[in-house]
Amino acid sequence: AEEPVADVARHLAAQTGKGLRASLLLAAASGSDGQVAADAVPAAAALELLHLATLVHDDVIDDAPMRRGQPSVQGRFGRKAAVLGGDYLFCRCFSLVANILSGYPDRFADFSTGMTRVCLGEIEQLRQNRNLDLGLRGYLRIISGKTAALFALASYAGAILAGEPEPSARQHGRFGFLFGMLFQVMDDCLDYEDDESDARKTVRHDLAEGVVTPPLIYALAREPRLRKLASTVFSDPADLWEVLGDVVAAGGLRDSWSLAERYHRKAQKQLDRIPDGIRRERMRAFLSEAVGSRTARMAAAAQSKLQSAAV
């Protein structure tokens, strides 16, 4: 890394991450011989740089000193360094993308459209901050941009780099989109889980910052009385733990895991539409590893919701 940003780069490199977007692109770029296309590795690196840049800037927007239990770039180096460091990561991403797209001159619109959707999703989330009337449809619209669009781009790009025809590449992209929706819903569920070591997020960050997610949306639909108490948490977190307990007691967390389970099933079904056997199985392994032990949570929540509805 260039000297002015070397410390920032080392700080980011030391922080653990799953690299899910890169892993998905590489899985989608697998050939019948198990090898990946030559441009797939730099493309995967570009996506991770893009993701890191958005995280660095997110922490500036949220004024967050920590990210997943570790100091954020802003917390470690200050606001100005974080803004410039995020800008630098964007530049490095675009440099890699430009080199790749020189061989795919008609594909620039795909990349720019995906990036635009991510930015619009982030803007919409900011616009809807602290809006207790958001509703599930509004939430899904937000995450379809800010999270799912980048996973869709990863899967679609991997298929294109592997030489897949457009119809097949779009099926890959659809899987990426569904996985992105699943991933974000799961992540938002973890914000309400008791085991913070699993979530590894700043303590109850979403609710304290006024980000309205499915557990709260479902709980408010069942218990409108929570609205007043929840609204006070946005300005004074003194009642935060009480609201969290009420959300769980109202079934908000259970219903949210059930929502995640629906997206999990949709993603699994979408994999069946991908014709290449080796690639399909690599993507299936990616899905299984990314979801991990949460499969049981989703299944239990869905079953509990069915039993509750039958009573």
Short mmCIF file of C-alpha atoms in Angstrom, two decimals:
data_model
loop_
_atom_site.label_atom_id
_atom_site.label_comp_id
_atom_site.label_asym_id
_atom_site.label_seq_id
_atom_site.Cartn_x
_atom_site.Cartn_y
_atom_site.Cartn_z
CA ALA A 1 0.00 0.00 0.00
CA GLU A 2 1.08 3.61 -0.60
CA GLU A 3 2.69 5.09 2.52
CA PRO A 4 -0.11 7.57 3.47
CA VAL A 5 -2.65 4.76 3.74
CA ALA A 6 -0.36 1.89 4.72
CA ASP A 7 -1.41 1.98 8.38
CA VAL A 8 -5.09 1.99 7.45
CA ALA A 9 -4.56 -0.94 5.07
CA ARG A 10 -2.69 -2.94 7.72
CA HIS A 11 -5.44 -2.22 10.25
CA LEU A 12 -8.11 -3.52 7.87
CA ALA A 13 -6.04 -6.56 6.90
CA ALA A 14 -5.66 -7.53 10.57
CA GLN A 15 -9.42 -7.58 11.10
CA THR A 16 -11.03 -10.93 10.40
CA GLY A 17 -13.68 -11.18 7.72
CA LYS A 18 -15.46 -13.98 5.93
CA GLY A 19 -14.91 -12.66 2.41
CA LEU A 20 -18.35 -13.92 1.41
CA ARG A 21 -18.69 -11.77 -1.70
CA ALA A 22 -15.32 -12.90 -3.02
CA SER A 23 -16.06 -16.52 -2.14
CA LEU A 24 -19.37 -16.39 -3.98
CA LEU A 25 -17.79 -14.89 -7.08
CA LEU A 26 -15.10 -17.59 -7.12
CA ALA A 27 -17.69 -20.34 -6.65
CA ALA A 28 -19.76 -18.95 -9.53
CA ALA A 29 -16.64 -18.71 -11.70
CA SER A 30 -15.75 -22.40 -11.27
CA GLY A 31 -15.28 -24.31 -14.50
CA SER A 32 -16.16 -27.93 -15.19
CA ASP A 33 -12.55 -28.81 -14.32
CA GLY A 34 -12.87 -27.15 -10.93
CA GLN A 35 -10.59 -24.26 -11.90
CA VAL A 36 -11.68 -20.62 -11.89
CA ALA A 37 -11.40 -18.16 -14.76
CA ALA A 38 -8.20 -16.09 -14.91
CA ASP A 39 -9.95 -12.80 -14.19
CA ALA A 40 -11.96 -14.20 -11.29
CA VAL A 41 -9.30 -13.66 -8.61
CA PRO A 42 -8.75 -9.93 -9.29
CA ALA A 43 -12.52 -9.53 -9.66
CA ALA A 44 -13.04 -11.12 -6.25
CA ALA A 45 -10.38 -8.84 -4.77
CA ALA A 46 -12.12 -5.82 -6.31
CA LEU A 47 -15.43 -6.78 -4.73
CA GLU A 48 -13.85 -7.14 -1.30
CA LEU A 49 -12.15 -3.75 -1.66
CA LEU A 50 -15.51 -2.27 -2.61
CA HIS A 51 -17.16 -3.88 0.40
CA LEU A 52 -14.43 -2.66 2.74
CA ALA A 53 -14.74 0.86 1.37
CA THR A 54 -18.47 0.91 2.10
CA LEU A 55 -17.86 -0.37 5.64
CA VAL A 56 -15.25 2.31 6.34
CA HIS A 57 -17.60 5.02 5.12
CA ASP A 58 -20.54 3.47 6.99
CA ASP A 59 -18.62 3.85 10.24
CA VAL A 60 -18.00 7.51 9.44
CA ILE A 61 -21.70 8.07 8.73
CA ASP A 62 -22.69 6.25 11.94
CA ASP A 63 -19.86 7.86 13.94
CA ALA A 64 -19.03 4.33 15.11
CA PRO A 65 -15.78 3.90 17.07
CA MET A 66 -15.99 0.08 16.91
CA ARG A 67 -16.78 -2.54 14.29
CA ARG A 68 -17.49 -6.12 15.34
CA GLY A 69 -15.65 -5.77 18.62
CA GLN A 70 -12.58 -4.05 17.15
CA PRO A 71 -11.72 -0.38 16.62
CA SER A 72 -13.08 0.93 13.34
CA VAL A 73 -10.80 2.86 10.99
CA GLN A 74 -12.46 6.03 12.25
CA GLY A 75 -11.99 4.99 15.87
CA ARG A 76 -8.31 4.17 15.31
CA PHE A 77 -7.21 6.90 12.91
CA GLY A 78 -9.91 9.57 13.03
CA ARG A 79 -12.73 10.73 10.78
CA LYS A 80 -10.64 12.38 8.06
CA ALA A 81 -8.33 9.40 7.67
CA ALA A 82 -11.35 7.10 7.44
CA VAL A 83 -12.98 9.15 4.69
CA LEU A 84 -9.75 9.29 2.68
CA GLY A 85 -8.97 5.64 3.38
CA GLY A 86 -12.40 4.63 2.11
CA ASP A 87 -11.89 6.77 -0.98
CA TYR A 88 -8.56 5.05 -1.59
CA LEU A 89 -10.16 1.62 -1.37
CA PHE A 90 -12.76 2.69 -3.94
CA CYS A 91 -9.96 3.83 -6.25
CA ARG A 92 -8.10 0.53 -5.92
CA CYS A 93 -11.33 -1.33 -6.63
CA PHE A 94 -12.01 0.73 -9.76
CA SER A 95 -8.43 0.19 -10.94
CA LEU A 96 -8.84 -3.59 -10.77
CA VAL A 97 -12.27 -3.43 -12.40
CA ALA A 98 -10.94 -1.24 -15.24
CA ASN A 99 -8.23 -3.80 -16.01
CA ILE A 100 -10.76 -6.63 -16.07
CA LEU A 101 -13.36 -4.77 -18.10
CA SER A 102 -10.84 -4.00 -20.83
CA GLY A 103 -11.64 -7.54 -21.94
CA TYR A 104 -15.38 -7.06 -21.41
CA PRO A 105 -16.06 -3.52 -22.70
CA ASP A 106 -19.83 -4.02 -22.82
CA ARG A 107 -20.04 -5.00 -19.14
CA PHE A 108 -19.26 -1.69 -17.45
CA ALA A 109 -22.98 -0.91 -17.08
CA ASP A 110 -23.44 -4.10 -15.03
CA PHE A 111 -20.86 -2.95 -12.50
CA SER A 112 -22.07 0.65 -12.34
CA THR A 113 -25.70 -0.45 -11.96
CA GLY A 114 -24.81 -2.77 -9.09
CA MET A 115 -22.85 -0.02 -7.33
CA THR A 116 -25.68 2.45 -7.84
CA ARG A 117 -28.16 0.06 -6.21
CA VAL A 118 -25.87 -0.35 -3.20
CA CYS A 119 -25.59 3.43 -2.75
CA LEU A 120 -29.33 3.98 -3.17
CA GLY A 121 -30.03 1.29 -0.57
CA GLU A 122 -27.72 3.00 1.91
CA ILE A 123 -29.34 6.37 1.22
CA GLU A 124 -32.81 4.90 1.72
CA GLN A 125 -31.77 3.33 5.03
CA LEU A 126 -30.50 6.71 6.20
CA ARG A 127 -33.72 8.36 5.07
CA GLN A 128 -35.82 5.81 6.96
CA ASN A 129 -33.76 5.99 10.14
CA ARG A 130 -35.96 5.89 13.28
CA ASN A 131 -39.08 5.41 11.16
CA LEU A 132 -41.24 2.99 13.13
CA ASP A 133 -43.75 2.95 10.26
CA LEU A 134 -41.18 1.48 7.85
CA GLY A 135 -42.83 -1.94 7.59
CA LEU A 136 -41.42 -5.16 6.17
CA ARG A 137 -41.82 -4.13 2.53
CA GLY A 138 -39.80 -0.98 3.09
CA TYR A 139 -37.10 -2.91 4.92
CA LEU A 140 -36.83 -5.49 2.13
CA ARG A 141 -36.53 -2.70 -0.42
CA ILE A 142 -33.61 -1.22 1.51
CA ILE A 143 -31.64 -4.44 1.88
CA SER A 144 -32.29 -5.45 -1.73
CA GLY A 145 -30.03 -2.53 -2.57
CA LYS A 146 -27.55 -2.08 0.24
CA THR A 147 -26.73 -5.78 0.66
CA ALA A 148 -28.31 -8.09 -1.92
CA ALA A 149 -27.24 -6.06 -4.97
CA LEU A 150 -23.55 -6.66 -4.28
CA PHE A 151 -24.02 -10.40 -3.76
CA ALA A 152 -26.04 -10.52 -6.99
CA LEU A 153 -23.22 -8.75 -8.80
CA ALA A 154 -20.67 -11.18 -7.35
CA SER A 155 -22.54 -14.27 -8.53
CA TYR A 156 -23.45 -12.79 -11.90
CA ALA A 157 -19.90 -11.59 -12.56
CA GLY A 158 -18.45 -14.97 -11.65
CA ALA A 159 -20.69 -16.69 -14.17
CA ILE A 160 -19.83 -14.17 -16.90
CA LEU A 161 -16.11 -14.61 -16.26
CA ALA A 162 -16.61 -18.39 -16.51
CA GLY A 163 -18.08 -17.90 -19.99
CA GLU A 164 -21.70 -18.60 -19.12
CA PRO A 165 -24.35 -17.27 -21.54
CA GLU A 166 -26.49 -14.37 -20.38
CA PRO A 167 -29.59 -16.40 -19.31
CA SER A 168 -27.46 -18.68 -17.13
CA ALA A 169 -25.51 -15.73 -15.69
CA ARG A 170 -28.78 -14.10 -14.67
CA GLN A 171 -29.83 -17.27 -12.85
CA HIS A 172 -26.54 -17.07 -10.96
CA GLY A 173 -27.21 -13.44 -10.19
CA ARG A 174 -30.66 -14.32 -8.87
CA PHE A 175 -29.10 -16.78 -6.44
CA GLY A 176 -26.68 -14.10 -5.27
CA PHE A 177 -29.57 -11.72 -4.70
CA LEU A 178 -31.54 -14.26 -2.64
CA PHE A 179 -28.47 -15.14 -0.61
CA GLY A 180 -27.86 -11.45 0.06
CA MET A 181 -31.40 -11.04 1.36
CA LEU A 182 -30.96 -14.12 3.56
CA PHE A 183 -27.60 -12.92 4.85
CA GLN A 184 -28.89 -9.49 5.86
CA VAL A 185 -31.98 -10.85 7.60
CA MET A 186 -29.80 -13.30 9.56
CA ASP A 187 -27.41 -10.51 10.49
CA ASP A 188 -30.28 -8.36 11.73
CA CYS A 189 -31.59 -11.26 13.81
CA LEU A 190 -28.21 -11.56 15.52
CA ASP A 191 -28.55 -8.00 16.78
CA TYR A 192 -31.32 -9.27 19.06
CA GLU A 193 -29.63 -12.51 20.13
CA ASP A 194 -28.45 -12.97 23.71
CA ASP A 195 -25.10 -14.38 22.60
CA GLU A 196 -23.18 -11.29 21.52
CA SER A 197 -20.03 -13.37 20.92
CA ASP A 198 -21.88 -14.87 17.95
CA ALA A 199 -22.91 -11.54 16.51
CA ARG A 200 -19.58 -9.86 17.26
CA LYS A 201 -21.26 -6.53 16.66
CA THR A 202 -21.22 -3.31 18.64
CA VAL A 203 -23.65 -3.97 21.48
CA ARG A 204 -27.20 -3.68 20.14
CA HIS A 205 -25.98 -1.27 17.52
CA ASP A 206 -28.98 -1.34 15.16
CA LEU A 207 -31.70 -0.48 17.64
CA ALA A 208 -29.59 2.12 19.45
CA GLU A 209 -28.81 3.81 16.13
CA GLY A 210 -32.44 3.88 15.02
CA VAL A 211 -32.11 1.23 12.31
CA VAL A 212 -35.49 -0.53 12.07
CA THR A 213 -35.18 -4.23 11.23
CA PRO A 214 -37.53 -7.27 11.15
CA PRO A 215 -37.50 -8.19 14.87
CA LEU A 216 -38.80 -4.74 15.76
CA ILE A 217 -41.12 -4.57 12.74
CA TYR A 218 -42.79 -7.89 13.61
CA ALA A 219 -42.98 -7.05 17.32
CA LEU A 220 -44.63 -3.68 16.65
CA ALA A 221 -47.23 -5.39 14.48
CA ARG A 222 -48.09 -7.73 17.36
CA GLU A 223 -47.68 -5.27 20.24
CA PRO A 224 -48.37 -1.66 19.19
CA ARG A 225 -47.78 -0.56 22.79
CA LEU A 226 -44.04 -1.05 22.17
CA ARG A 227 -43.99 1.91 19.79
CA LYS A 228 -43.70 4.59 22.46
CA LEU A 229 -40.98 2.77 24.40
CA ALA A 230 -39.02 1.96 21.23
CA SER A 231 -39.12 5.58 20.11
CA THR A 232 -37.56 6.73 23.38
CA VAL A 233 -34.59 4.38 22.90
CA PHE A 234 -33.54 6.30 19.81
CA SER A 235 -32.76 9.36 21.94
CA ASP A 236 -32.06 7.69 25.30
CA PRO A 237 -30.80 4.08 25.42
CA ALA A 238 -31.70 3.68 29.09
CA ASP A 239 -34.67 1.44 28.21
CA LEU A 240 -32.79 -0.49 25.52
CA TRP A 241 -32.66 -3.83 27.33
CA GLU A 242 -36.34 -3.65 28.23
CA VAL A 243 -37.27 -3.06 24.58
CA LEU A 244 -35.05 -5.94 23.45
CA GLY A 245 -36.75 -8.28 25.89
CA ASP A 246 -40.20 -7.11 24.82
CA VAL A 247 -39.35 -7.59 21.14
CA VAL A 248 -38.26 -11.18 21.76
CA ALA A 249 -41.27 -11.87 24.00
CA ALA A 250 -43.62 -10.58 21.31
CA GLY A 251 -42.24 -13.11 18.82
CA GLY A 252 -40.34 -10.56 16.75
CA LEU A 253 -37.10 -12.53 16.73
CA ARG A 254 -38.82 -15.84 16.02
CA ASP A 255 -40.74 -14.36 13.09
CA SER A 256 -37.53 -12.83 11.73
CA TRP A 257 -35.71 -16.17 11.78
CA SER A 258 -38.74 -17.60 9.99
CA LEU A 259 -38.34 -14.88 7.34
CA ALA A 260 -34.70 -15.87 6.97
CA GLU A 261 -35.76 -19.49 6.55
CA ARG A 262 -38.03 -18.52 3.64
CA TYR A 263 -35.13 -16.83 1.86
CA HIS A 264 -32.96 -19.85 2.62
CA ARG A 265 -35.47 -22.12 0.88
CA LYS A 266 -35.72 -19.74 -2.07
CA ALA A 267 -31.93 -19.68 -2.43
CA GLN A 268 -31.77 -23.49 -2.32
CA LYS A 269 -34.45 -23.77 -5.01
CA GLN A 270 -32.65 -21.23 -7.16
CA LEU A 271 -29.52 -23.39 -7.12
CA ASP A 272 -31.48 -26.12 -8.88
CA ARG A 273 -31.83 -23.77 -11.86
CA ILE A 274 -28.07 -23.62 -12.35
CA PRO A 275 -27.17 -26.31 -14.90
CA ASP A 276 -23.44 -26.83 -14.32
CA GLY A 277 -23.07 -29.59 -11.73
CA ILE A 278 -19.65 -28.71 -10.34
CA ARG A 279 -20.43 -25.01 -10.12
CA ARG A 280 -23.84 -25.68 -8.60
CA GLU A 281 -22.33 -27.90 -5.89
CA ARG A 282 -19.64 -25.35 -5.09
CA MET A 283 -22.33 -22.71 -4.68
CA ARG A 284 -24.37 -25.10 -2.57
CA ALA A 285 -21.33 -25.65 -0.34
CA PHE A 286 -20.90 -21.88 -0.14
CA LEU A 287 -24.50 -21.51 1.02
CA SER A 288 -24.19 -24.28 3.58
CA GLU A 289 -20.97 -22.89 5.04
CA ALA A 290 -22.25 -19.30 5.14
CA VAL A 291 -25.46 -20.27 6.94
CA GLY A 292 -23.81 -22.83 9.22
CA SER A 293 -25.54 -23.65 12.49
CA ARG A 294 -28.19 -21.02 11.85
CA THR A 295 -30.06 -23.54 9.69
CA ALA A 296 -31.42 -25.13 12.87
CA ARG A 297 -32.50 -21.75 14.24
CA MET A 298 -34.40 -20.94 11.07
CA ALA A 299 -36.12 -24.32 10.91
CA ALA A 300 -37.13 -24.14 14.58
CA ALA A 301 -38.50 -20.63 14.16
CA ALA A 302 -40.53 -21.60 11.10
CA GLN A 303 -41.97 -24.62 12.93
CA SER A 304 -42.79 -22.53 16.00
CA LYS A 305 -44.56 -19.95 13.86
CA LEU A 306 -46.65 -22.64 12.18
CA GLN A 307 -47.63 -24.11 15.55
CA SER A 308 -48.53 -20.66 16.87
CA ALA A 309 -50.71 -19.96 13.84
CA ALA A 310 -52.51 -23.29 14.30
CA VAL A 311 -53.51 -22.50 17.88
#
